[in-house]
Structures are given as C-alpha cells and as structure tokens.
Short mmCIF file of C-alpha atoms and ligand atoms in Angstrom, two decimals:
data_model
loop_
_atom_site.label_atom_id
_atom_site.label_comp_id
_atom_site.label_asym_id
_atom_site.label_seq_id
_atom_site.Cartn_x
_atom_site.Cartn_y
_atom_site.Cartn_z
CA MET A 23 0.00 0.00 0.00
CA ASP A 24 1.11 3.57 -0.77
CA LYS A 25 3.01 4.93 2.24
CA ASN A 26 1.70 8.40 1.36
CA ALA A 27 -1.95 7.35 1.72
CA ARG A 28 -3.91 9.80 3.89
CA ILE A 29 -4.99 7.72 6.87
CA PHE A 30 -7.45 9.24 9.35
CA VAL A 31 -7.22 7.69 12.82
CA ALA A 32 -10.40 8.82 14.57
CA GLY A 33 -9.84 8.63 18.33
CA HIS A 34 -6.04 8.82 18.21
CA ARG A 35 -5.71 9.72 21.89
CA GLY A 36 -7.50 6.60 23.06
CA MET A 37 -5.92 3.23 23.74
CA VAL A 38 -6.83 1.78 20.30
CA GLY A 39 -6.18 4.95 18.30
CA SER A 40 -2.79 5.60 19.88
CA ALA A 41 -1.74 1.99 19.23
CA LEU A 42 -2.78 2.43 15.59
CA VAL A 43 -0.74 5.61 15.22
CA ARG A 44 2.34 3.83 16.66
CA ARG A 45 1.84 0.81 14.40
CA LEU A 46 1.23 2.83 11.21
CA ALA A 47 4.21 5.12 11.87
CA SER A 48 6.50 2.15 12.46
CA ALA A 49 5.28 0.61 9.17
CA GLY A 50 6.38 3.80 7.38
CA TYR A 51 3.02 5.49 6.71
CA ARG A 52 3.77 9.18 6.45
CA ASN A 53 0.35 10.84 6.22
CA ILE A 54 -1.51 9.99 9.40
CA VAL A 55 -4.29 12.50 9.93
CA THR A 56 -5.56 13.14 13.47
CA ARG A 57 -7.82 15.69 15.14
CA THR A 58 -8.30 16.35 18.83
CA ARG A 59 -11.85 16.59 20.13
CA ALA A 60 -11.37 20.36 20.54
CA HIS A 61 -10.71 20.65 16.79
CA LEU A 62 -13.23 18.12 15.51
CA ASP A 63 -16.17 16.91 17.58
CA LEU A 64 -17.18 13.64 15.90
CA THR A 65 -20.71 13.90 17.30
CA ASP A 66 -21.14 17.11 15.24
CA GLN A 67 -22.44 16.15 11.82
CA GLY A 68 -21.60 19.45 10.11
CA GLY A 69 -18.01 19.47 11.37
CA VAL A 70 -17.43 15.86 10.30
CA ASN A 71 -18.78 16.52 6.79
CA LEU A 72 -16.57 19.54 6.35
CA PHE A 73 -13.53 17.60 7.55
CA PHE A 74 -14.06 14.84 4.95
CA GLU A 75 -14.81 17.33 2.18
CA GLU A 76 -11.50 19.10 2.82
CA GLU A 77 -9.12 16.30 3.74
CA GLN A 78 -9.20 13.78 0.83
CA ILE A 79 -8.91 10.78 3.15
CA ASP A 80 -7.90 7.37 1.72
CA VAL A 81 -8.45 5.19 4.81
CA VAL A 82 -10.45 5.71 8.02
CA PHE A 83 -9.84 3.83 11.24
CA LEU A 84 -12.98 4.47 13.28
CA ALA A 85 -11.52 3.96 16.75
CA ALA A 86 -13.31 6.90 18.40
CA ALA A 87 -15.95 5.72 20.85
CA ARG A 88 -17.36 6.17 24.32
CA VAL A 89 -16.02 3.07 26.09
CA GLY A 90 -16.00 1.82 29.66
CA GLY A 91 -16.23 -1.12 32.01
CA ILE A 92 -19.19 -2.85 33.56
CA TYR A 93 -19.99 -0.09 36.11
CA ALA A 94 -19.83 2.81 33.61
CA ASN A 95 -21.91 0.87 31.07
CA SER A 96 -24.63 0.02 33.55
CA THR A 97 -24.91 3.52 35.04
CA MET A 98 -24.58 5.72 31.90
CA PRO A 99 -26.39 3.80 29.13
CA ALA A 100 -27.69 6.97 27.47
CA SER A 101 -24.18 8.38 27.00
CA PHE A 102 -22.96 5.07 25.59
CA ILE A 103 -25.77 4.69 23.06
CA TYR A 104 -26.00 8.34 22.02
CA GLU A 105 -22.31 9.18 21.60
CA ASN A 106 -21.45 5.96 19.79
CA LEU A 107 -24.42 6.17 17.41
CA ALA A 108 -23.67 9.84 16.66
CA ILE A 109 -19.97 9.19 15.94
CA GLU A 110 -20.74 6.17 13.74
CA THR A 111 -23.51 7.76 11.68
CA ASN A 112 -21.49 10.95 11.11
CA VAL A 113 -18.19 9.30 10.19
CA ILE A 114 -19.50 6.34 8.17
CA HIS A 115 -21.96 8.49 6.22
CA ALA A 116 -19.42 11.24 5.48
CA ALA A 117 -16.74 8.68 4.50
CA SER A 118 -19.17 7.21 1.96
CA ARG A 119 -20.32 10.62 0.71
CA TRP A 120 -16.74 11.81 0.15
CA ASN A 121 -15.67 8.54 -1.49
CA VAL A 122 -13.20 7.25 1.09
CA PRO A 123 -11.89 4.00 -0.45
CA LYS A 124 -11.59 2.02 2.81
CA LEU A 125 -12.88 2.22 6.38
CA ILE A 126 -12.17 -0.06 9.33
CA PHE A 127 -14.76 0.06 12.09
CA PHE A 128 -14.03 -1.21 15.60
CA GLY A 129 -16.80 -2.91 17.56
CA SER A 130 -16.61 -5.19 20.56
CA SER A 131 -17.22 -8.79 21.57
CA CYS A 132 -20.18 -7.60 23.68
CA ILE A 133 -22.26 -7.32 20.48
CA TYR A 134 -22.88 -11.07 20.71
CA PRO A 135 -25.81 -12.62 22.62
CA LYS A 136 -25.36 -13.37 26.31
CA ALA A 137 -26.17 -17.06 25.92
CA CYS A 138 -23.93 -17.65 22.91
CA PRO A 139 -22.33 -21.03 22.21
CA GLN A 140 -18.58 -20.72 22.88
CA PRO A 141 -16.26 -19.91 21.21
CA ILE A 142 -18.34 -17.23 19.53
CA LYS A 143 -18.50 -17.24 15.74
CA GLU A 144 -19.33 -14.10 13.78
CA GLU A 145 -22.59 -15.63 12.55
CA TYR A 146 -24.03 -15.81 16.10
CA LEU A 147 -24.72 -12.07 15.91
CA LEU A 148 -28.41 -11.22 16.56
CA THR A 149 -29.46 -14.79 17.33
CA SER A 150 -30.72 -14.03 20.89
CA ALA A 151 -30.82 -11.43 23.70
CA LEU A 152 -27.82 -9.33 24.75
CA GLU A 153 -26.08 -9.06 28.13
CA PRO A 154 -28.10 -6.34 29.97
CA THR A 155 -25.12 -4.58 31.66
CA ASN A 156 -23.81 -3.28 28.32
CA GLU A 157 -26.83 -3.50 26.03
CA ALA A 158 -26.85 0.20 25.09
CA TYR A 159 -23.21 0.11 23.99
CA ALA A 160 -23.71 -3.19 22.15
CA ILE A 161 -26.74 -1.88 20.25
CA ALA A 162 -24.69 1.13 19.08
CA LYS A 163 -21.83 -1.11 17.95
CA ILE A 164 -24.22 -3.47 16.13
CA ALA A 165 -25.67 -0.42 14.37
CA GLY A 166 -22.15 0.58 13.30
CA LEU A 167 -21.32 -2.76 11.71
CA LYS A 168 -24.76 -2.95 10.08
CA MET A 169 -24.19 0.54 8.65
CA CYS A 170 -20.92 -0.67 7.11
CA GLU A 171 -22.74 -3.62 5.53
CA ALA A 172 -25.60 -1.42 4.29
CA TYR A 173 -23.26 1.18 2.74
CA ASN A 174 -21.22 -1.59 1.07
CA GLN A 175 -24.41 -3.03 -0.37
CA GLN A 176 -25.98 0.23 -1.52
CA TYR A 177 -22.94 2.33 -2.45
CA GLY A 178 -20.20 -0.23 -3.13
CA THR A 179 -17.97 1.05 -0.31
CA LYS A 180 -15.27 -1.14 1.27
CA PHE A 181 -16.09 -0.85 4.95
CA VAL A 182 -14.86 -3.69 7.18
CA SER A 183 -15.64 -4.33 10.87
CA LEU A 184 -13.28 -5.75 13.50
CA MET A 185 -14.73 -7.10 16.75
CA PRO A 186 -11.97 -7.21 19.35
CA THR A 187 -12.31 -9.10 22.60
CA ASN A 188 -11.50 -7.30 25.92
CA LEU A 189 -8.51 -5.04 25.22
CA TYR A 190 -5.67 -3.85 27.43
CA GLY A 191 -2.35 -2.08 26.98
CA PRO A 192 -0.65 1.34 27.10
CA ASN A 193 -2.91 4.39 27.55
CA ASP A 194 -5.62 2.36 29.25
CA ASN A 195 -8.16 3.95 31.60
CA TYR A 196 -7.20 3.41 35.26
CA ASP A 197 -10.15 5.25 36.80
CA LEU A 198 -11.68 2.59 39.05
CA GLN A 199 -15.29 3.62 38.41
CA SER A 200 -15.14 3.49 34.62
CA SER A 201 -12.27 1.13 33.77
CA HIS A 202 -12.29 -2.48 32.63
CA VAL A 203 -11.14 -5.28 34.88
CA LEU A 204 -7.51 -5.64 33.78
CA PRO A 205 -6.37 -2.02 34.29
CA ALA A 206 -8.50 -1.85 37.46
CA LEU A 207 -6.72 -4.88 38.93
CA ILE A 208 -3.28 -3.49 37.98
CA ARG A 209 -4.03 -0.27 39.84
CA LYS A 210 -5.69 -1.95 42.82
CA ALA A 211 -2.90 -4.53 43.21
CA HIS A 212 -0.24 -1.82 42.97
CA GLU A 213 -1.94 0.38 45.58
CA ALA A 214 -2.62 -2.63 47.85
CA LYS A 215 1.09 -3.49 47.66
CA LEU A 216 2.10 0.10 48.53
CA ARG A 217 -0.27 0.16 51.52
CA GLY A 218 0.77 -3.31 52.65
CA ASP A 219 -2.88 -4.55 52.55
CA GLY A 220 -3.65 -8.16 53.35
CA ALA A 221 -6.26 -8.53 50.58
CA LEU A 222 -7.11 -7.26 47.10
CA GLU A 223 -10.77 -6.47 46.38
CA VAL A 224 -12.05 -8.19 43.20
CA TRP A 225 -15.59 -7.50 41.97
CA GLY A 226 -18.10 -10.29 41.51
CA SER A 227 -17.55 -14.01 42.07
CA GLY A 228 -14.26 -14.38 40.16
CA THR A 229 -15.82 -17.14 38.03
CA PRO A 230 -16.68 -15.22 34.82
CA CYS A 231 -14.28 -15.93 31.97
CA ARG A 232 -12.78 -13.23 29.77
CA GLU A 233 -10.35 -13.23 26.87
CA PHE A 234 -7.73 -10.43 26.77
CA LEU A 235 -6.08 -9.00 23.67
CA HIS A 236 -3.13 -6.60 23.82
CA VAL A 237 -4.01 -3.44 21.89
CA ASP A 238 -0.76 -3.69 19.86
CA ASP A 239 -2.06 -7.01 18.50
CA LEU A 240 -5.33 -5.29 17.52
CA ALA A 241 -3.40 -2.47 15.79
CA ASP A 242 -1.44 -5.12 13.92
CA ALA A 243 -4.65 -6.90 12.84
CA ALA A 244 -6.17 -3.60 11.70
CA THR A 245 -3.08 -2.70 9.66
CA PHE A 246 -3.17 -6.17 8.13
CA MET A 247 -6.82 -5.57 7.21
CA MET A 248 -6.03 -2.18 5.66
CA GLU A 249 -3.26 -3.67 3.52
CA SER A 250 -5.35 -6.67 2.43
CA ASP A 251 -7.88 -6.90 -0.39
CA ILE A 252 -10.67 -7.74 2.06
CA ALA A 253 -13.50 -5.34 1.20
CA GLU A 254 -16.31 -6.33 3.56
CA GLY A 255 -17.32 -8.44 6.53
CA VAL A 256 -17.13 -8.77 10.28
CA PHE A 257 -14.01 -10.33 11.81
CA ASN A 258 -13.46 -11.34 15.42
CA VAL A 259 -10.05 -10.39 16.83
CA GLY A 260 -8.82 -12.24 19.88
CA VAL A 261 -6.30 -14.74 21.16
CA GLY A 262 -8.64 -17.77 21.15
CA ARG A 263 -8.10 -18.52 24.86
CA ASP A 264 -9.68 -17.13 28.05
CA SER A 265 -9.18 -17.20 31.81
CA THR A 266 -11.38 -16.71 34.86
CA ILE A 267 -11.32 -13.37 36.65
CA ARG A 268 -9.73 -15.22 39.60
CA GLU A 269 -6.89 -16.47 37.35
CA LEU A 270 -6.48 -13.00 35.88
CA ALA A 271 -6.24 -11.48 39.38
CA GLN A 272 -3.62 -14.07 40.33
CA THR A 273 -1.55 -13.23 37.22
CA VAL A 274 -1.80 -9.49 37.89
CA CYS A 275 -0.73 -10.02 41.54
CA ARG A 276 2.28 -12.05 40.36
CA VAL A 277 3.36 -9.36 37.89
CA VAL A 278 2.81 -6.49 40.34
CA GLY A 279 4.33 -8.34 43.30
CA PHE A 280 1.27 -8.23 45.59
CA GLU A 281 1.31 -11.26 47.87
CA GLY A 282 -1.96 -10.90 49.83
CA GLU A 283 -5.28 -12.73 49.41
CA LEU A 284 -8.09 -12.11 46.91
CA ALA A 285 -11.37 -10.82 48.47
CA PHE A 286 -14.39 -11.23 46.15
CA ASP A 287 -17.13 -8.59 46.45
CA ALA A 288 -20.40 -10.36 45.58
CA SER A 289 -22.34 -7.06 45.66
CA LYS A 290 -20.74 -6.14 42.29
CA PRO A 291 -22.08 -7.61 39.00
CA ASP A 292 -20.44 -10.53 37.20
CA GLY A 293 -21.78 -9.57 33.78
CA THR A 294 -21.85 -12.22 31.10
CA PRO A 295 -20.44 -15.59 32.27
CA ARG A 296 -18.17 -16.10 29.29
CA LYS A 297 -17.30 -14.47 25.95
CA LEU A 298 -14.55 -16.29 24.15
CA LEU A 299 -14.25 -15.40 20.47
CA ASP A 300 -13.78 -17.89 17.67
CA VAL A 301 -10.91 -16.28 15.77
CA SER A 302 -10.61 -18.84 12.99
CA LYS A 303 -12.09 -16.55 10.29
CA LEU A 304 -9.26 -14.01 10.65
CA GLU A 305 -6.68 -16.77 11.06
CA ARG A 306 -7.79 -18.24 7.73
CA MET A 307 -7.12 -14.83 6.16
CA GLY A 308 -3.57 -15.02 7.55
CA TRP A 309 -3.52 -13.09 10.85
CA LYS A 310 -2.91 -14.37 14.39
CA ALA A 311 -2.28 -12.64 17.77
CA SER A 312 1.23 -12.94 19.16
CA ILE A 313 1.45 -11.22 22.57
CA ILE A 314 1.29 -13.63 25.54
CA LEU A 315 -0.97 -12.40 28.37
CA GLU A 316 1.60 -12.35 31.18
CA ASP A 317 4.14 -10.52 28.97
CA GLY A 318 1.46 -8.04 27.91
CA ILE A 319 0.45 -7.41 31.53
CA ALA A 320 4.11 -6.84 32.49
CA ALA A 321 4.50 -4.26 29.68
CA THR A 322 1.22 -2.61 30.68
CA TYR A 323 2.29 -2.45 34.34
CA ALA A 324 5.49 -0.66 33.22
CA ASP A 325 3.35 1.88 31.31
CA PHE A 326 1.09 2.26 34.36
CA LEU A 327 4.10 2.96 36.61
CA ALA A 328 5.42 5.57 34.19
CA ARG A 329 2.08 7.41 34.35
CA TYR A 330 1.13 6.74 37.96
CA GLU A 331 1.92 10.21 39.36
CA GLY A 332 -0.48 11.84 36.89
CA LEU A 333 -3.15 9.23 37.58
CA SER A 334 -3.01 9.76 41.33
CA GLN A 335 -3.52 13.50 40.89
CA THR A 336 -6.49 12.92 38.58
CA ALA A 337 -8.07 10.58 41.11
CA VAL A 338 -7.63 13.13 43.90
CA ALA A 339 -9.03 15.94 41.75
CA ALA A 340 -12.06 13.82 40.84
P1 GDP B 8 -17.19 -6.72 30.87
O1 GDP B 8 -16.19 -7.62 30.20
O2 GDP B 8 -18.01 -5.92 29.91
O3 GDP B 8 -18.05 -7.46 31.86
O4 GDP B 8 -16.40 -5.57 31.66
P2 GDP B 8 -15.30 -5.47 32.80
O5 GDP B 8 -13.93 -5.62 32.23
O6 GDP B 8 -15.58 -4.19 33.52
O7 GDP B 8 -15.57 -6.66 33.83
C1 GDP B 8 -15.22 -8.00 33.58
C2 GDP B 8 -15.40 -8.85 34.82
O8 GDP B 8 -14.39 -8.52 35.79
C3 GDP B 8 -16.74 -8.68 35.55
O9 GDP B 8 -17.16 -9.97 36.01
C4 GDP B 8 -16.37 -7.80 36.74
O10 GDP B 8 -17.25 -7.93 37.85
C5 GDP B 8 -14.98 -8.35 37.07
N1 GDP B 8 -14.15 -7.46 37.89
C6 GDP B 8 -13.46 -7.83 39.01
N2 GDP B 8 -12.85 -6.79 39.58
C7 GDP B 8 -13.12 -5.71 38.80
C8 GDP B 8 -12.75 -4.34 38.89
O11 GDP B 8 -12.08 -3.89 39.81
N3 GDP B 8 -13.22 -3.52 37.88
C9 GDP B 8 -13.97 -3.99 36.84
N4 GDP B 8 -14.36 -3.14 35.88
N5 GDP B 8 -14.36 -5.30 36.75
C10 GDP B 8 -13.94 -6.14 37.72
#
C-alpha cells in the first residue's frame, strides 16, 4: 500500500487509536491525519462533513468511541448509546459521501448474545438477547457494523468491521469507576502493595471468563486488514483462549508483586459468564495474535508505573 496514503485515525488519543498511530508510523506510513476533540467533535455532523470534504482521506480507522467497564456501562447507558451512534452515523456516512476507499470500524465482543455457544462465531450475531449490563453500547456497535454492511451493499464502499475481545495495553483507563477489569486490577494490586494490605478487592464471584487482547495485537490486525484486499465483513479479533477473573487477578498479583489474598465482592455484578471469540475466520485470512498475556500485563504495568503520578492526581481531583 502507498506509504503516502492519507490515513485518518479517529480517536487517536484513546488506547486503540494511539496503538494504531504507533503501528502505522513504524510501518512507514507518512500521512496519518488526526484531530483532537477540541478541533473536531465527531458527534457534530456538520463538522465531520466539512472535515471529509477538505481532507481527501484514503483510509479511516474508526476507533473513536465512548467506552468503559461494567460499572460505567450500567450507570450511563444513554451516554454510551447516544455518543457511539452519533460518531458512527457521522463518520460512516461522510466517509461514503466523500468517497473514502476504505474504512475499518471497531466494535466489541459484547455485540454477541449473552447465551452464545462458545467460542463465539461471527454468525451468532443477533441470534438471541444481549447481556443487559452493556446492552446500550452493544446496540450502538451493532448499528455501526450494520451501517458498514448497508453502505457496502448500496454504495459499493469497502467498509470492514473488527470485533476485538476485551482489550488492554498502554494508555488504558485506570479510573476505578469506569475502567475495565484488567487495568483496574493493575491499579488496585499496585496500591494494595504500597499500603501493605492483606487482601485485594475483586468485583463479583471471580468465576466469569474473559479473553484479553493486547491493543498492539489489535493495531497489527487492523493494519493487516487495511493492507489486504478484504472489502467487507465482520471479523473477530482475539487470542482464542480465556481465563477466569480469579486467574487473571492471580496473574496481575504475580506481575505487580502483591502477595496478599483475593477478596471477592459479591455485591458487584459478574456480567456475562463467558465471551470467548472464535478467531478462525481471521486466522484463515492469515492473521494471528502474538502477545502472551503475562508478557502483555508486564509491559502494561510498566506503562502504568510511568504514568502513575499523573493518575493519582487525577483521582484526587475527581
Ligand atoms: P465486561 O467484560 O463488559 O463485563 O467488563 P469489565 O472488564 O468491567 O468486567 C469483567 C469482569 O471482571 C466482571 O465480572 C467484573 O465484575 C470483574 N471485575 C473484578 N474486579 C473488577 C474491577 O475492579 N473492575 C472492573 N471493571 N471489573 C472487575
């Protein structure tokens, strides 16, 4: 692919977007286009249209989204459905209108039904009811991938959707109210170690299973998709293996060096019991994840430590 292609990474300050910018730059792409929220509000239809009219974009990575963990999703469903639908309709429609040759949309494994057979194949989408704790977010993400399919069908666009499993990595959100489990446990284990606590609080029963993908693996899969001839479809992106929340907590404690007990808080929700993706469709196309969970957690802990001072201040200010 032409290294001068104009590649718009929407959401470049987020965990996925920043990983994409790193990956594209290291692959030699020279024209990565980004906009901060102050310069381009993606929920503003007029602004998004003007941006696409002026910028002659060749590829869009639609990584901008309102994201969050189980607590944020269950307490702010309106924000999750509204902001994600607005961003998707504005960007996907404008990309089609201004003839952008390729767009890669990022969804989530929570689009699949709660009671899905495991591992989850792409064709299980919309076969039964969703997990209630993140239904609003899931509905918005399903709308996004269906928009890509509809625009491909009606306008001949080449819009592809990637459905990553639970992500982690540099630039993650460590705010304990809105974060996902992996960054939350890194922070809680680190602070428990500093305080010399006897136990680490883990939400729920510890029995739900989750699959974790390092965001650099997702950026690699997305770059692979951009460079391929694949012009449509939904593709799961994961590692093909999961662990219980208890096992995850044990791994995090080992990496962080916290030696106390685990204390499970049954008053917090478990969410869906399991969501392991079947990743064979993408593997058949030639892509496979490569970062081992414990190595990825160690690298993420190093990133957390480098940013910990700033995080502590944010938490105090909030
Ligand atoms: P989910 O994958 O959409 O359910 O989102 P999360 O990553 O927020 O939660 C995954 C699982 O980890 C759920 O069963 C949570 O109850 C559990 N969990 C355990 N401790 C924590 C924690 O400190 N924060 C979060 N967000 N989840 C936790």
